[in-house]
Short mmCIF file of C-alpha atoms in Angstrom, two decimals:
data_model
loop_
_atom_site.label_atom_id
_atom_site.label_comp_id
_atom_site.label_asym_id
_atom_site.label_seq_id
_atom_site.Cartn_x
_atom_site.Cartn_y
_atom_site.Cartn_z
CA MET A 1 -181.89 -113.86 66.82
CA PRO A 2 -184.55 -112.97 64.12
CA THR A 3 -183.47 -110.65 61.22
CA TRP A 4 -185.77 -107.95 59.89
CA GLU A 5 -185.59 -105.75 56.84
CA ILE A 6 -186.76 -102.27 57.59
CA LEU A 7 -188.98 -100.97 54.84
CA VAL A 8 -189.27 -97.18 54.94
CA SER A 9 -192.19 -95.40 53.31
CA ASN A 10 -191.52 -92.02 54.83
CA GLU A 11 -188.55 -90.60 56.67
CA HIS A 12 -188.03 -87.18 58.45
CA ASP A 13 -185.22 -86.26 60.61
CA THR A 14 -185.65 -88.30 63.97
CA GLN A 15 -188.51 -90.52 62.82
CA ALA A 16 -189.72 -92.75 59.90
CA LEU A 17 -192.80 -94.68 58.91
CA VAL A 18 -191.79 -98.32 58.54
CA ARG A 19 -192.80 -101.92 58.12
CA LEU A 20 -190.76 -104.94 59.34
CA ARG A 21 -190.33 -107.81 56.91
CA SER A 22 -188.75 -111.13 57.83
CA LEU A 23 -186.42 -113.16 55.63
CA GLN A 24 -189.39 -115.40 54.70
CA GLY A 25 -191.23 -112.37 53.24
CA LEU A 26 -193.75 -112.02 56.10
CA TYR A 27 -194.45 -108.84 57.87
CA LEU A 28 -194.78 -108.18 61.68
CA LEU A 29 -198.35 -107.17 62.38
CA CYS A 30 -199.91 -105.69 65.50
CA GLU A 31 -203.56 -106.62 66.14
CA ALA A 32 -206.16 -104.59 68.07
CA ASP A 33 -205.57 -106.54 71.35
CA GLY A 34 -201.95 -105.89 71.37
CA SER A 35 -200.85 -109.32 70.13
CA LEU A 36 -198.30 -109.74 67.34
CA CYS A 37 -198.37 -112.07 64.37
CA TYR A 38 -196.63 -112.64 60.98
CA GLY A 39 -198.55 -112.33 57.74
CA ARG A 40 -199.61 -109.92 54.99
CA PRO A 41 -200.95 -106.47 55.59
CA ARG A 42 -204.79 -106.32 55.20
CA THR A 43 -204.93 -102.37 54.90
CA SER A 44 -202.53 -99.60 53.94
CA HIS A 45 -201.66 -98.81 57.74
CA HIS A 46 -201.75 -102.52 58.85
CA GLY A 47 -198.26 -103.41 60.03
CA CYS A 48 -196.97 -99.90 59.98
CA PHE A 49 -194.90 -98.55 62.83
CA LEU A 50 -193.62 -95.10 63.66
CA LEU A 51 -189.93 -95.55 64.21
CA ARG A 52 -188.25 -92.86 66.43
CA PHE A 53 -184.51 -92.56 66.58
CA HIS A 54 -183.38 -91.46 70.10
CA ARG A 55 -180.07 -89.80 70.88
CA ASN A 56 -178.84 -92.74 72.87
CA GLY A 57 -178.90 -94.85 69.66
CA LYS A 58 -182.02 -96.60 70.76
CA TRP A 59 -185.16 -97.07 68.64
CA THR A 60 -188.82 -97.18 69.58
CA LEU A 61 -191.54 -98.56 67.31
CA GLN A 62 -195.07 -97.41 67.84
CA CYS A 63 -197.97 -99.12 66.03
CA ILE A 64 -199.78 -96.53 63.92
CA ILE A 65 -203.30 -98.00 64.38
CA SER A 66 -203.33 -98.61 68.07
CA GLY A 67 -200.75 -96.17 69.36
CA ARG A 68 -199.09 -98.88 71.38
CA TYR A 69 -195.34 -99.40 71.69
CA LEU A 70 -193.51 -102.56 70.71
CA GLU A 71 -191.80 -104.12 73.80
CA SER A 72 -190.45 -107.43 75.04
CA ASP A 73 -190.43 -109.28 78.32
CA GLY A 74 -187.23 -111.16 77.38
CA GLU A 75 -189.26 -113.99 75.70
CA ASP A 76 -192.51 -112.67 74.11
CA VAL A 77 -192.89 -109.53 72.01
CA PHE A 78 -196.13 -107.49 72.17
CA CYS A 79 -197.77 -104.05 71.97
CA ASN A 80 -199.71 -103.10 75.10
CA SER A 81 -198.76 -99.85 76.50
CA ARG A 82 -199.33 -96.42 75.07
CA VAL A 83 -197.07 -94.75 77.69
CA LEU A 84 -193.39 -94.65 76.46
CA SER A 85 -190.86 -96.25 78.95
CA ALA A 86 -187.46 -97.77 79.06
CA TYR A 87 -189.00 -101.10 78.23
CA HIS A 88 -189.87 -99.90 74.78
CA MET A 89 -186.23 -99.07 73.91
CA TRP A 90 -184.67 -101.29 71.24
CA THR A 91 -181.06 -101.58 70.38
CA PRO A 92 -180.72 -101.98 66.49
CA ARG A 93 -177.90 -104.30 65.39
CA PRO A 94 -176.94 -104.49 61.64
CA ALA A 95 -177.44 -107.99 60.30
CA LEU A 96 -174.52 -107.53 57.80
CA HIS A 97 -171.62 -109.89 57.86
CA VAL A 98 -168.97 -108.56 60.35
CA HIS A 99 -166.43 -107.85 57.48
CA VAL A 100 -167.40 -104.34 56.28
CA ILE A 101 -166.36 -101.20 54.65
CA LEU A 102 -167.37 -97.72 55.54
CA TYR A 103 -168.35 -95.26 52.76
CA SER A 104 -168.64 -91.39 53.39
CA PRO A 105 -171.41 -90.17 51.17
CA VAL A 106 -170.25 -86.57 51.85
CA ASN A 107 -166.66 -87.10 50.93
CA HIS A 108 -167.32 -89.88 48.35
CA CYS A 109 -164.57 -91.88 49.70
CA TYR A 110 -164.10 -95.09 51.78
CA ALA A 111 -162.25 -95.37 55.18
CA ARG A 112 -158.78 -96.85 54.95
CA ALA A 113 -156.51 -98.04 57.72
CA ASP A 114 -152.81 -96.96 57.53
CA PRO A 115 -150.87 -99.22 59.87
CA GLY A 116 -147.71 -97.46 59.10
CA VAL A 117 -148.70 -94.30 60.94
CA GLY A 118 -151.47 -96.02 63.11
CA ARG A 119 -154.24 -93.93 61.68
CA VAL A 120 -157.43 -94.17 59.66
CA TRP A 121 -158.13 -91.96 56.68
CA VAL A 122 -161.27 -91.46 54.69
CA ASP A 123 -159.58 -91.12 51.21
CA ALA A 124 -160.01 -94.34 49.16
CA PRO A 125 -162.10 -93.64 45.98
CA VAL A 126 -162.42 -97.46 45.32
CA PRO A 127 -162.37 -100.00 48.15
CA CYS A 128 -160.07 -102.55 46.48
CA LEU A 129 -157.33 -102.66 49.13
CA LYS A 130 -157.30 -104.84 52.09
CA GLU A 131 -156.84 -101.85 54.28
CA CYS A 132 -160.46 -100.70 53.45
CA GLY A 133 -161.81 -103.76 55.15
CA PHE A 134 -162.83 -103.71 58.86
CA LEU A 135 -164.22 -106.32 61.28
CA LEU A 136 -167.15 -104.89 63.25
CA HIS A 137 -167.30 -106.50 66.68
CA PHE A 138 -170.34 -106.19 68.95
CA GLN A 139 -169.70 -106.56 72.65
CA ASP A 140 -171.65 -105.29 75.71
CA GLY A 141 -173.78 -103.03 73.64
CA CYS A 142 -170.82 -101.23 71.82
CA TYR A 143 -168.88 -101.76 68.63
CA HIS A 144 -165.13 -102.22 68.13
CA LEU A 145 -163.54 -101.58 64.66
CA GLU A 146 -160.75 -103.92 63.84
CA THR A 147 -158.42 -103.40 60.81
CA SER A 148 -157.02 -106.07 58.47
CA THR A 149 -153.83 -106.01 60.50
CA HIS A 150 -155.87 -106.58 63.69
CA SER A 151 -155.46 -103.27 65.24
CA PHE A 152 -158.32 -101.32 66.77
CA LEU A 153 -159.51 -97.81 66.23
CA SER A 154 -159.44 -95.90 69.59
CA HIS A 155 -160.99 -92.76 70.92
CA LEU A 156 -157.51 -91.17 70.66
CA ASP A 157 -157.82 -91.38 66.78
CA ARG A 158 -154.90 -93.92 66.75
CA LEU A 159 -154.83 -97.68 66.16
CA VAL A 160 -153.99 -99.82 69.23
CA SER A 161 -153.26 -103.43 69.57
CA GLN A 162 -156.03 -104.56 71.96
CA PRO A 163 -159.71 -103.83 72.30
CA SER A 164 -160.74 -101.98 75.46
CA THR A 165 -163.24 -99.30 76.68
CA GLN A 166 -161.10 -96.88 74.64
CA THR A 167 -161.99 -98.73 71.46
CA ALA A 168 -165.72 -99.09 72.27
CA PHE A 169 -168.02 -96.99 70.16
CA HIS A 170 -171.82 -96.45 70.32
CA MET A 171 -173.65 -96.79 67.10
CA GLN A 172 -176.55 -94.89 65.75
CA VAL A 173 -178.41 -96.74 62.97
CA ARG A 174 -180.70 -95.47 60.37
CA PRO A 175 -182.61 -97.48 57.64
CA GLY A 176 -180.70 -97.81 54.39
CA GLY A 177 -177.35 -98.76 56.08
CA LEU A 178 -176.46 -95.34 57.58
CA VAL A 179 -174.52 -95.55 60.71
CA ALA A 180 -172.73 -92.96 63.04
CA LEU A 181 -170.31 -93.89 65.75
CA SER A 182 -169.82 -91.90 68.95
CA ASP A 183 -167.90 -92.21 72.29
CA GLY A 184 -171.11 -91.86 74.25
CA GLU A 185 -169.88 -88.56 75.70
CA GLY A 186 -170.68 -86.18 72.91
CA GLY A 187 -167.85 -86.96 70.53
CA MET A 188 -168.73 -88.15 67.05
CA LEU A 189 -166.38 -90.06 64.62
CA TYR A 190 -165.99 -88.30 61.29
CA PRO A 191 -163.42 -87.23 58.67
CA GLN A 192 -161.33 -84.15 59.68
CA GLY A 193 -158.72 -81.81 58.20
CA THR A 194 -157.49 -81.74 54.70
CA ARG A 195 -156.23 -85.29 54.75
CA LEU A 196 -159.58 -86.60 56.15
CA LEU A 197 -158.34 -88.23 59.17
CA LEU A 198 -161.04 -90.29 60.90
CA GLY A 199 -161.27 -89.13 64.50
CA LEU A 200 -163.54 -87.94 67.34
CA GLY A 201 -164.86 -84.41 67.31
CA SER A 202 -167.94 -82.38 68.52
CA SER A 203 -168.77 -80.29 65.37
CA PRO A 204 -169.32 -82.38 62.21
CA HIS A 205 -170.82 -80.46 59.27
CA ARG A 206 -173.33 -81.47 56.53
CA GLY A 207 -173.79 -84.86 58.08
CA GLU A 208 -170.05 -85.80 57.97
CA GLU A 209 -170.56 -88.24 60.82
CA TRP A 210 -172.81 -90.56 58.78
CA PHE A 211 -171.36 -93.47 56.91
CA ILE A 212 -172.86 -96.18 54.73
CA LEU A 213 -172.12 -99.63 56.17
CA GLN A 214 -171.61 -102.07 53.42
CA ARG A 215 -170.34 -105.66 53.01
CA CYS A 216 -166.69 -105.84 52.24
CA PRO A 217 -166.55 -106.46 48.44
CA THR A 218 -164.63 -109.30 46.85
CA TRP A 219 -161.63 -107.99 44.71
CA VAL A 220 -159.67 -110.68 42.93
CA SER A 221 -156.55 -110.87 40.64
CA LEU A 222 -156.51 -113.30 37.52
CA ARG A 223 -153.25 -114.89 36.59
CA SER A 224 -152.54 -116.84 33.48
CA LYS A 225 -150.66 -120.13 33.13
CA ALA A 226 -147.46 -118.13 32.45
CA HIS A 227 -147.98 -116.52 35.89
CA LYS A 228 -148.70 -113.15 34.42
CA PHE A 229 -151.40 -110.93 35.93
CA LEU A 230 -154.23 -109.76 33.88
CA SER A 231 -154.17 -105.98 33.96
CA VAL A 232 -155.87 -102.91 32.41
CA ILE A 233 -153.50 -100.90 30.29
CA TYR A 234 -154.10 -97.68 28.21
CA ASP A 235 -157.38 -97.21 30.14
CA VAL A 236 -159.40 -100.02 28.57
CA GLU A 237 -157.14 -102.67 26.99
CA LEU A 238 -156.58 -105.99 28.89
CA CYS A 239 -153.21 -107.74 28.81
CA ALA A 240 -151.40 -110.39 30.86
CA ALA A 241 -147.80 -109.19 30.58
CA SER A 242 -146.69 -108.40 34.10
CA GLU A 243 -145.51 -110.63 37.06
CA HIS A 244 -146.18 -107.66 39.39
CA LEU A 245 -149.52 -106.92 41.02
CA THR A 246 -150.94 -103.41 40.79
CA GLN A 247 -154.19 -101.79 41.50
CA MET A 248 -154.97 -102.12 37.73
CA SER A 249 -154.71 -105.90 38.15
CA LEU A 250 -157.68 -106.01 40.56
CA PHE A 251 -161.17 -106.73 39.63
CA GLN A 252 -164.36 -106.77 41.60
CA PHE A 253 -165.96 -110.12 41.55
CA GLU A 254 -169.74 -109.64 41.13
CA CYS A 255 -171.97 -112.62 40.83
CA ASP A 256 -175.59 -113.57 41.87
CA LYS A 257 -175.61 -116.84 43.98
CA ASP A 258 -178.58 -118.03 41.83
CA SER A 259 -176.80 -117.55 38.47
CA PRO A 260 -173.45 -118.79 37.10
CA ASN A 261 -173.00 -115.48 35.34
CA LEU A 262 -170.18 -113.26 36.60
CA GLN A 263 -169.22 -109.64 36.02
CA LEU A 264 -165.75 -108.33 36.61
CA ARG A 265 -165.37 -104.56 37.29
CA SER A 266 -161.92 -103.02 37.12
CA ALA A 267 -160.53 -100.31 39.29
CA ASN A 268 -161.41 -97.68 36.53
CA GLY A 269 -165.12 -98.40 37.30
CA CYS A 270 -165.86 -100.28 34.06
CA TYR A 271 -166.69 -103.83 33.48
CA LEU A 272 -164.92 -106.40 31.23
CA ALA A 273 -166.93 -106.77 28.05
CA GLN A 274 -166.60 -108.78 24.82
CA ARG A 275 -166.16 -106.40 21.83
CA ARG A 276 -165.73 -106.89 18.04
CA HIS A 277 -163.25 -109.26 16.74
CA LYS A 278 -163.47 -111.32 19.96
CA ARG A 279 -161.45 -108.64 21.89
CA VAL A 280 -162.34 -108.26 25.56
CA MET A 281 -162.11 -104.76 26.86
CA ALA A 282 -162.45 -102.90 30.18
CA ASP A 283 -165.14 -100.49 29.01
CA GLY A 284 -168.41 -102.12 29.73
CA GLN A 285 -171.41 -100.66 31.56
CA PRO A 286 -173.33 -102.32 34.54
CA LEU A 287 -176.39 -103.78 32.68
CA GLU A 288 -174.63 -104.41 29.31
CA SER A 289 -175.29 -107.97 28.14
CA ASP A 290 -171.69 -108.40 26.93
CA THR A 291 -170.35 -107.99 30.40
CA PHE A 292 -171.82 -111.26 31.74
CA PHE A 293 -169.40 -114.27 31.54
CA ARG A 294 -170.35 -117.74 32.55
CA MET A 295 -167.84 -119.19 35.15
CA HIS A 296 -166.73 -122.79 35.28
CA TRP A 297 -164.53 -123.86 38.33
CA ASN A 298 -161.84 -126.52 38.09
CA CYS A 299 -159.98 -127.16 41.37
CA GLY A 300 -159.57 -123.56 42.40
CA LYS A 301 -158.99 -122.31 38.84
CA ILE A 302 -161.60 -120.74 36.64
CA PHE A 303 -162.71 -120.66 32.97
CA LEU A 304 -164.70 -117.73 31.73
CA GLN A 305 -167.20 -118.24 28.91
CA SER A 306 -168.30 -115.24 26.88
CA PRO A 307 -171.83 -114.63 25.65
CA ASN A 308 -171.00 -116.02 22.37
CA GLY A 309 -170.07 -119.23 23.90
CA ARG A 310 -166.31 -118.96 23.46
CA PHE A 311 -163.78 -119.00 26.29
CA LEU A 312 -161.61 -116.19 27.40
CA GLY A 313 -157.85 -116.84 26.95
CA ILE A 314 -154.52 -115.12 26.62
CA VAL A 315 -153.13 -115.11 23.04
CA ALA A 316 -149.43 -114.94 22.00
CA ASN A 317 -149.21 -111.09 22.53
CA GLY A 318 -150.73 -111.17 25.90
CA LEU A 319 -154.12 -109.82 25.06
CA LEU A 320 -157.36 -111.23 26.36
CA MET A 321 -159.48 -112.70 23.57
CA ALA A 322 -162.67 -114.83 23.38
CA ASN A 323 -161.41 -117.32 20.97
CA ALA A 324 -161.63 -121.09 22.17
CA THR A 325 -164.62 -123.30 21.66
CA VAL A 326 -163.05 -125.74 24.05
CA PRO A 327 -161.08 -124.45 27.09
CA GLY A 328 -157.49 -125.51 27.58
CA PRO A 329 -154.54 -124.25 29.65
CA ASN A 330 -154.47 -120.80 27.96
CA GLU A 331 -158.04 -120.38 28.97
CA GLU A 332 -157.53 -121.30 32.60
CA PHE A 333 -156.93 -118.54 35.23
CA GLY A 334 -155.80 -118.65 38.80
CA VAL A 335 -158.00 -116.59 41.13
CA LEU A 336 -156.33 -114.91 44.18
CA LEU A 337 -158.35 -113.02 46.77
CA ALA A 338 -156.72 -109.56 46.46
CA ASN A 339 -158.33 -107.75 49.42
CA ARG A 340 -158.71 -110.65 51.89
CA PRO A 341 -155.70 -111.56 53.96
CA PHE A 342 -158.21 -113.49 56.09
CA ILE A 343 -161.79 -114.70 55.79
CA ALA A 344 -164.58 -114.93 58.37
CA LEU A 345 -167.01 -117.57 57.43
CA ARG A 346 -170.82 -117.40 58.11
CA GLY A 347 -173.05 -120.35 57.36
CA ARG A 348 -176.69 -121.26 57.90
CA TYR A 349 -176.28 -121.58 61.81
CA GLY A 350 -173.82 -118.86 62.49
CA TYR A 351 -170.07 -118.02 62.17
CA VAL A 352 -167.13 -120.46 62.15
CA GLY A 353 -165.09 -120.20 65.32
CA THR A 354 -163.74 -121.74 68.43
CA SER A 355 -165.62 -122.46 71.68
CA SER A 356 -164.19 -122.89 75.15
CA GLU A 357 -166.67 -125.81 75.67
CA CYS A 358 -165.42 -127.77 72.55
CA ASP A 359 -162.08 -128.54 70.98
CA LEU A 360 -163.51 -128.84 67.45
CA MET A 361 -164.25 -125.94 65.14
CA GLN A 362 -167.91 -124.82 65.47
CA CYS A 363 -170.25 -123.28 62.92
CA ASN A 364 -172.89 -121.74 65.16
CA MET A 365 -170.92 -118.93 66.81
CA ASP A 366 -172.08 -115.29 67.34
CA GLN A 367 -168.66 -113.93 66.59
CA PRO A 368 -166.19 -115.49 64.00
CA ASP A 369 -162.56 -116.53 64.25
CA CYS A 370 -160.27 -115.03 61.54
CA ILE A 371 -158.95 -117.69 59.21
CA HIS A 372 -155.70 -116.39 57.80
CA LEU A 373 -155.06 -117.33 54.21
CA LEU A 374 -151.71 -118.36 53.08
CA PRO A 375 -151.70 -118.80 49.34
CA CYS A 376 -150.08 -122.02 48.30
CA ARG A 377 -150.65 -122.13 44.63
CA GLN A 378 -153.50 -120.77 42.44
CA GLY A 379 -156.82 -121.41 44.17
CA ILE A 380 -155.19 -123.41 47.00
CA TYR A 381 -154.70 -121.85 50.43
CA HIS A 382 -153.28 -122.96 53.83
CA PHE A 383 -155.78 -122.15 56.67
CA GLN A 384 -153.97 -120.52 59.63
CA ALA A 385 -155.68 -119.94 63.02
CA GLN A 386 -155.18 -116.63 64.85
CA GLY A 387 -152.39 -118.02 67.17
CA GLY A 388 -150.27 -119.03 64.22
CA SER A 389 -151.06 -122.86 64.18
CA PHE A 390 -152.75 -124.51 61.18
CA TRP A 391 -156.14 -126.07 60.72
CA SER A 392 -156.06 -129.87 60.94
CA ILE A 393 -158.75 -132.40 60.00
CA THR A 394 -159.64 -135.57 61.70
CA SER A 395 -160.77 -138.96 60.16
CA PHE A 396 -164.36 -137.96 61.02
CA GLY A 397 -164.26 -134.78 58.74
CA THR A 398 -164.05 -132.42 61.80
CA PHE A 399 -161.49 -129.72 62.31
CA ARG A 400 -159.09 -128.54 64.96
CA PRO A 401 -157.31 -125.21 64.85
CA TRP A 402 -153.88 -126.18 66.37
CA GLY A 403 -152.34 -128.41 63.74
CA LYS A 404 -148.45 -128.31 63.30
CA PHE A 405 -148.56 -128.80 59.52
CA ALA A 406 -150.15 -126.74 56.74
CA LEU A 407 -152.89 -128.58 54.71
CA ASN A 408 -154.33 -127.47 51.40
CA PHE A 409 -157.90 -125.98 51.13
CA CYS A 410 -159.36 -125.21 47.77
CA ILE A 411 -161.65 -122.09 47.70
CA GLU A 412 -164.18 -121.51 44.89
CA LEU A 413 -166.24 -118.30 44.71
CA GLN A 414 -169.93 -118.90 44.38
CA GLY A 415 -171.29 -115.42 44.51
CA SER A 416 -170.17 -111.85 45.19
CA ASN A 417 -169.60 -112.71 48.94
CA LEU A 418 -170.12 -116.38 48.89
CA LEU A 419 -167.71 -119.30 48.59
CA THR A 420 -167.28 -123.09 48.92
CA VAL A 421 -164.28 -124.81 50.47
CA LEU A 422 -163.01 -128.15 49.29
CA ALA A 423 -161.03 -129.69 52.40
CA PRO A 424 -157.96 -131.68 52.21
CA ASN A 425 -160.00 -135.00 52.60
CA GLY A 426 -161.69 -134.23 49.07
CA PHE A 427 -165.08 -133.22 50.64
CA TYR A 428 -166.79 -130.04 50.86
CA MET A 429 -166.92 -128.17 54.06
CA ARG A 430 -170.45 -127.57 55.44
CA SER A 431 -172.30 -126.39 58.41
CA ASP A 432 -174.20 -128.80 60.56
CA ARG A 433 -177.31 -128.29 62.83
CA SER A 434 -175.42 -129.80 65.83
CA GLY A 435 -172.97 -126.84 65.52
CA THR A 436 -169.93 -128.83 64.53
CA LEU A 437 -168.11 -127.88 61.31
CA LEU A 438 -167.90 -130.91 59.00
CA ALA A 439 -166.29 -131.85 55.54
CA ASP A 440 -168.31 -134.74 54.20
CA ARG A 441 -170.17 -133.59 51.13
CA GLU A 442 -169.31 -134.77 47.63
CA ASP A 443 -171.58 -132.31 45.98
CA ILE A 444 -172.55 -128.61 46.90
CA THR A 445 -175.56 -128.17 49.08
CA LYS A 446 -176.93 -125.06 50.88
CA GLU A 447 -174.96 -126.05 53.95
CA CYS A 448 -171.71 -125.88 51.88
CA ILE A 449 -172.25 -122.23 50.95
CA TRP A 450 -170.41 -119.74 53.10
CA GLU A 451 -170.76 -115.96 53.37
CA PHE A 452 -167.35 -114.25 53.79
#
């Protein structure tokens, strides 16, 4: 299924002027005879379509130059007819990874599941908790929202244990990641009441029904060799003194996959930054050069190197300093995924999951299987399948999801939402064109990088 980026040049209510750009940087172009090709626009209107948003959630795309509508016969795509019909209706499907968060731009908060009372609230100012993450399942033209505890949001405004027609929502999509969910019978999903309960209603105000759909961010905790969590104290100071994990011990892991430089944003909204006298404080701004640290992985643990070349470490009083020219035990931090009780892996050919046609784990699935993470020690996890059994590995480097014994998998973060997995056989796990998940790489290649 091809993925297109929607580039908007003008938008107004129910329509927008757009271009469609592929992941390779080429544009979808409509020629005078109705044929389509990929390339670069030759004029200001070449490749422009009038995108109309219809009430049923469908889109139509009309070529600006010819006035013809984009359609498909199931195999080929073309622009022939100027008369609108059902054949010209397209169902947009967000190309985001299925693990998402929902942000309300009206209320400036994120959706948060509350399994204790079986509800979803839109009241989280920072999406650092696992309850803010949802799995977005697409099935039979509708979407199901699954929480981190594997419950589903229903039309009755409550969480239920199984997906059904009562958990199926229609999605309206707008460029820029805006989505609105409805029951298909006039009810829209939006925050209601003083506590902002997420439920169905018929009278949203000021665009309350629109959410920005975003990838679930990666929040981590950092633990010293003394098993103390690095935390923000007194607003901006950093200290590793507590064995208890709090929200001020969580940091958003922000990293470009093409750079080894890392930024860590605390729950107070500021970044870790090196300051005078080698102190590291949580008061940095997004583009400040002193907030970028070079990361070095060592079997699931991480060293952080400051802009001055020194490594971050915990000194005797528990404060974080950039002191060491050569890293040692005091500069080594254990990294724990704080808001991910499970991961869903997507590689070059699709998601990692199981198939009824094969007993081996596959890497070309349309929908993922959740891999539950059981922390073993710092950086090391046991992979547990959804049924409670453990991942096992064969002598050929393939995997099965029904092992009886827990094996050690080492996770190393390679980007904001990217990771590599060192399997129990000592090789990196990778996707293969055949569709079979393998662990047979000594070094990291593109096939070893997983979006999660």
